[in-house]
Amino acid sequence: MGDDELSLTSARRYEAFGRVMAALSTEAEFIESCRDLTWWRGADHSWHIEWRDGPYASEVAALLAEQVRDPGFEGSLVTPAGPGGSTAAVLDVMGVRFELRAIDPLGRDRVRSTPGLWRLAEALDTSRPTNARHPWEELLGG
């Protein structure tokens, strides 16, 4: 492989990774419900993403299939590359393999119904009428 081909392949890997992380970062619920979110590049130039608690791996795979898009391309840039379940899922994102691993996942429904979890989406919701101060007012001291 020439230097140009190698740099293009590497660029595609990092672009795919960036698109995946951008999609995950738009989901405050995902970020807030996970502990120990980590990622690393595999020996075969795949990407591994791992977290504790939070959603099932299959739920994250579905989220990525919905969110990782390109305006100039019809459809998703994500396709399943293997079986997906509660603890593991394998995806192909723009020709790059992603392995998702959830350790002790709760699932999105359980995360939403668990009392006591502070969620950014609720804290910023100004549409709820209340006599008390909103959580965001408490947060900002207003």
mmCIF file of C-alpha atoms in Angstrom:
data_model
loop_
_atom_site.group_PDB
_atom_site.id
_atom_site.type_symbol
_atom_site.label_atom_id
_atom_site.label_comp_id
_atom_site.label_asym_id
_atom_site.label_seq_id
_atom_site.Cartn_x
_atom_site.Cartn_y
_atom_site.Cartn_z
ATOM 1 C CA MET A 1 0.000 0.000 0.000
ATOM 2 C CA GLY A 2 1.380 3.418 -0.924
ATOM 3 C CA ASP A 3 1.609 6.340 1.466
ATOM 4 C CA ASP A 4 -1.393 8.052 -0.153
ATOM 5 C CA GLU A 5 -3.573 4.943 0.208
ATOM 6 C CA LEU A 6 -2.474 4.475 3.814
ATOM 7 C CA SER A 7 -3.249 8.081 4.751
ATOM 8 C CA LEU A 8 -6.687 7.908 3.076
ATOM 9 C CA THR A 9 -7.508 4.686 4.917
ATOM 10 C CA SER A 10 -6.375 6.208 8.199
ATOM 11 C CA ALA A 11 -8.371 9.368 7.510
ATOM 12 C CA ARG A 12 -11.519 7.297 6.864
ATOM 13 C CA ARG A 13 -11.037 5.443 10.170
ATOM 14 C CA TYR A 14 -10.799 8.695 12.095
ATOM 15 C CA GLU A 15 -13.700 10.259 10.208
ATOM 16 C CA ALA A 16 -15.886 7.264 11.072
ATOM 17 C CA PHE A 17 -14.791 7.484 14.705
ATOM 18 C CA GLY A 18 -15.544 11.210 14.776
ATOM 19 C CA ARG A 19 -19.015 10.683 13.336
ATOM 20 C CA VAL A 20 -19.770 7.966 15.903
ATOM 21 C CA MET A 21 -18.583 10.087 18.824
ATOM 22 C CA ALA A 22 -20.484 13.130 17.516
ATOM 23 C CA ALA A 23 -23.674 11.051 17.344
ATOM 24 C CA LEU A 24 -23.156 9.775 20.889
ATOM 25 C CA SER A 25 -22.427 13.249 22.224
ATOM 26 C CA THR A 26 -25.794 14.525 20.972
ATOM 27 C CA GLU A 27 -27.536 12.046 23.268
ATOM 28 C CA ALA A 28 -27.235 13.568 26.738
ATOM 29 C CA GLU A 29 -29.127 10.620 28.190
ATOM 30 C CA PHE A 30 -26.514 8.186 26.871
ATOM 31 C CA ILE A 31 -23.572 10.181 28.172
ATOM 32 C CA GLU A 32 -25.153 10.801 31.571
ATOM 33 C CA SER A 33 -26.218 7.204 32.162
ATOM 34 C CA CYS A 34 -22.845 5.624 31.337
ATOM 35 C CA ARG A 35 -19.949 5.228 33.666
ATOM 36 C CA ASP A 36 -16.415 4.563 32.503
ATOM 37 C CA LEU A 37 -16.992 5.327 28.819
ATOM 38 C CA THR A 38 -13.769 4.326 27.049
ATOM 39 C CA TRP A 39 -12.610 3.705 23.481
ATOM 40 C CA TRP A 40 -9.506 2.423 21.755
ATOM 41 C CA ARG A 41 -8.324 1.358 18.343
ATOM 42 C CA GLY A 42 -8.022 -2.378 17.837
ATOM 43 C CA ALA A 43 -5.024 -4.169 16.369
ATOM 44 C CA ASP A 44 -6.979 -4.613 13.120
ATOM 45 C CA HIS A 45 -7.681 -0.839 12.994
ATOM 46 C CA SER A 46 -11.208 -1.325 14.253
ATOM 47 C CA TRP A 47 -12.613 0.799 17.076
ATOM 48 C CA HIS A 48 -13.807 -0.540 20.409
ATOM 49 C CA ILE A 49 -16.227 1.434 22.579
ATOM 50 C CA GLU A 50 -17.054 0.215 26.066
ATOM 51 C CA TRP A 51 -19.168 1.559 28.951
ATOM 52 C CA ARG A 52 -20.687 0.524 32.273
ATOM 53 C CA ASP A 53 -24.383 0.829 33.114
ATOM 54 C CA GLY A 54 -26.362 2.851 30.577
ATOM 55 C CA PRO A 55 -28.119 1.497 27.498
ATOM 56 C CA TYR A 56 -27.796 -1.924 25.930
ATOM 57 C CA ALA A 57 -25.280 -2.317 23.112
ATOM 58 C CA SER A 58 -28.129 -3.019 20.683
ATOM 59 C CA GLU A 59 -29.771 0.289 21.682
ATOM 60 C CA VAL A 60 -26.547 2.180 21.001
ATOM 61 C CA ALA A 61 -26.190 0.375 17.664
ATOM 62 C CA ALA A 62 -29.733 1.451 16.709
ATOM 63 C CA LEU A 63 -28.978 5.022 17.793
ATOM 64 C CA LEU A 64 -25.847 5.107 15.635
ATOM 65 C CA ALA A 65 -27.701 3.644 12.632
ATOM 66 C CA GLU A 66 -30.241 6.454 12.991
ATOM 67 C CA GLN A 67 -27.814 9.325 13.685
ATOM 68 C CA VAL A 68 -24.701 8.667 11.566
ATOM 69 C CA ARG A 69 -25.716 10.065 8.208
ATOM 70 C CA ASP A 70 -24.297 12.066 5.337
ATOM 71 C CA PRO A 71 -26.506 14.608 3.530
ATOM 72 C CA GLY A 72 -25.095 13.532 0.171
ATOM 73 C CA PHE A 73 -25.765 9.835 0.796
ATOM 74 C CA GLU A 74 -29.164 8.182 0.882
ATOM 75 C CA GLY A 75 -29.549 6.045 3.998
ATOM 76 C CA SER A 76 -27.379 5.279 6.985
ATOM 77 C CA LEU A 77 -23.598 4.992 6.965
ATOM 78 C CA VAL A 78 -23.943 2.220 9.580
ATOM 79 C CA THR A 79 -24.682 -1.450 8.914
ATOM 80 C CA PRO A 80 -24.689 -4.364 11.351
ATOM 81 C CA ALA A 81 -21.546 -6.481 10.975
ATOM 82 C CA GLY A 82 -22.516 -9.191 13.410
ATOM 83 C CA PRO A 83 -25.124 -10.122 15.974
ATOM 84 C CA GLY A 84 -26.138 -7.473 18.479
ATOM 85 C CA GLY A 85 -27.502 -7.981 21.956
ATOM 86 C CA SER A 86 -27.644 -6.423 25.366
ATOM 87 C CA THR A 87 -23.893 -6.583 26.026
ATOM 88 C CA ALA A 88 -22.259 -6.533 22.580
ATOM 89 C CA ALA A 89 -22.831 -5.319 19.038
ATOM 90 C CA VAL A 90 -20.627 -5.092 15.953
ATOM 91 C CA LEU A 91 -21.138 -2.405 13.328
ATOM 92 C CA ASP A 92 -19.618 -1.304 10.065
ATOM 93 C CA VAL A 93 -19.413 2.484 9.895
ATOM 94 C CA MET A 94 -18.147 3.760 6.544
ATOM 95 C CA GLY A 95 -16.199 0.531 6.076
ATOM 96 C CA VAL A 96 -14.671 0.649 9.580
ATOM 97 C CA ARG A 97 -15.510 -2.014 12.146
ATOM 98 C CA PHE A 98 -16.851 -0.846 15.535
ATOM 99 C CA GLU A 99 -17.257 -3.202 18.463
ATOM 100 C CA LEU A 100 -19.626 -1.973 21.159
ATOM 101 C CA ARG A 101 -19.514 -3.516 24.634
ATOM 102 C CA ALA A 102 -21.864 -2.707 27.511
ATOM 103 C CA ILE A 103 -20.834 -3.935 30.959
ATOM 104 C CA ASP A 104 -23.781 -4.389 33.341
ATOM 105 C CA PRO A 105 -26.162 -2.430 31.087
ATOM 106 C CA LEU A 106 -29.497 -1.209 32.423
ATOM 107 C CA GLY A 107 -31.252 -0.448 29.143
ATOM 108 C CA ARG A 108 -32.739 2.919 28.179
ATOM 109 C CA ASP A 109 -36.174 2.241 29.710
ATOM 110 C CA ARG A 110 -34.715 1.362 33.079
ATOM 111 C CA VAL A 111 -32.314 4.318 32.996
ATOM 112 C CA ARG A 112 -35.237 6.685 32.320
ATOM 113 C CA SER A 113 -37.307 5.244 35.164
ATOM 114 C CA THR A 114 -34.520 5.081 37.756
ATOM 115 C CA PRO A 115 -35.199 7.770 40.372
ATOM 116 C CA GLY A 116 -32.358 9.894 41.559
ATOM 117 C CA LEU A 117 -30.428 10.074 38.295
ATOM 118 C CA TRP A 118 -29.835 13.690 37.392
ATOM 119 C CA ARG A 119 -30.320 14.183 33.685
ATOM 120 C CA LEU A 120 -29.277 17.214 31.677
ATOM 121 C CA ALA A 121 -32.424 17.080 29.539
ATOM 122 C CA GLU A 122 -34.635 17.440 32.614
ATOM 123 C CA ALA A 123 -32.422 20.081 34.159
ATOM 124 C CA LEU A 124 -32.710 22.295 31.081
ATOM 125 C CA ASP A 125 -36.461 21.797 30.561
ATOM 126 C CA THR A 126 -38.006 25.248 31.044
ATOM 127 C CA SER A 127 -41.461 24.145 29.897
ATOM 128 C CA ARG A 128 -42.388 22.449 33.185
ATOM 129 C CA PRO A 129 -44.496 24.788 35.325
ATOM 130 C CA THR A 130 -43.355 24.822 38.932
ATOM 131 C CA ASN A 131 -43.492 27.046 41.982
ATOM 132 C CA ALA A 132 -40.010 25.948 42.911
ATOM 133 C CA ARG A 133 -36.862 26.935 41.109
ATOM 134 C CA HIS A 134 -35.979 24.916 38.010
ATOM 135 C CA PRO A 135 -32.997 22.560 38.297
ATOM 136 C CA TRP A 136 -31.094 24.729 35.831
ATOM 137 C CA GLU A 137 -31.681 27.748 38.069
ATOM 138 C CA GLU A 138 -30.219 25.812 40.975
ATOM 139 C CA LEU A 139 -27.314 24.764 38.814
ATOM 140 C CA LEU A 140 -26.604 28.300 37.634
ATOM 141 C CA GLY A 141 -27.424 29.950 40.952
ATOM 142 C CA GLY A 142 -30.201 32.093 39.438
#
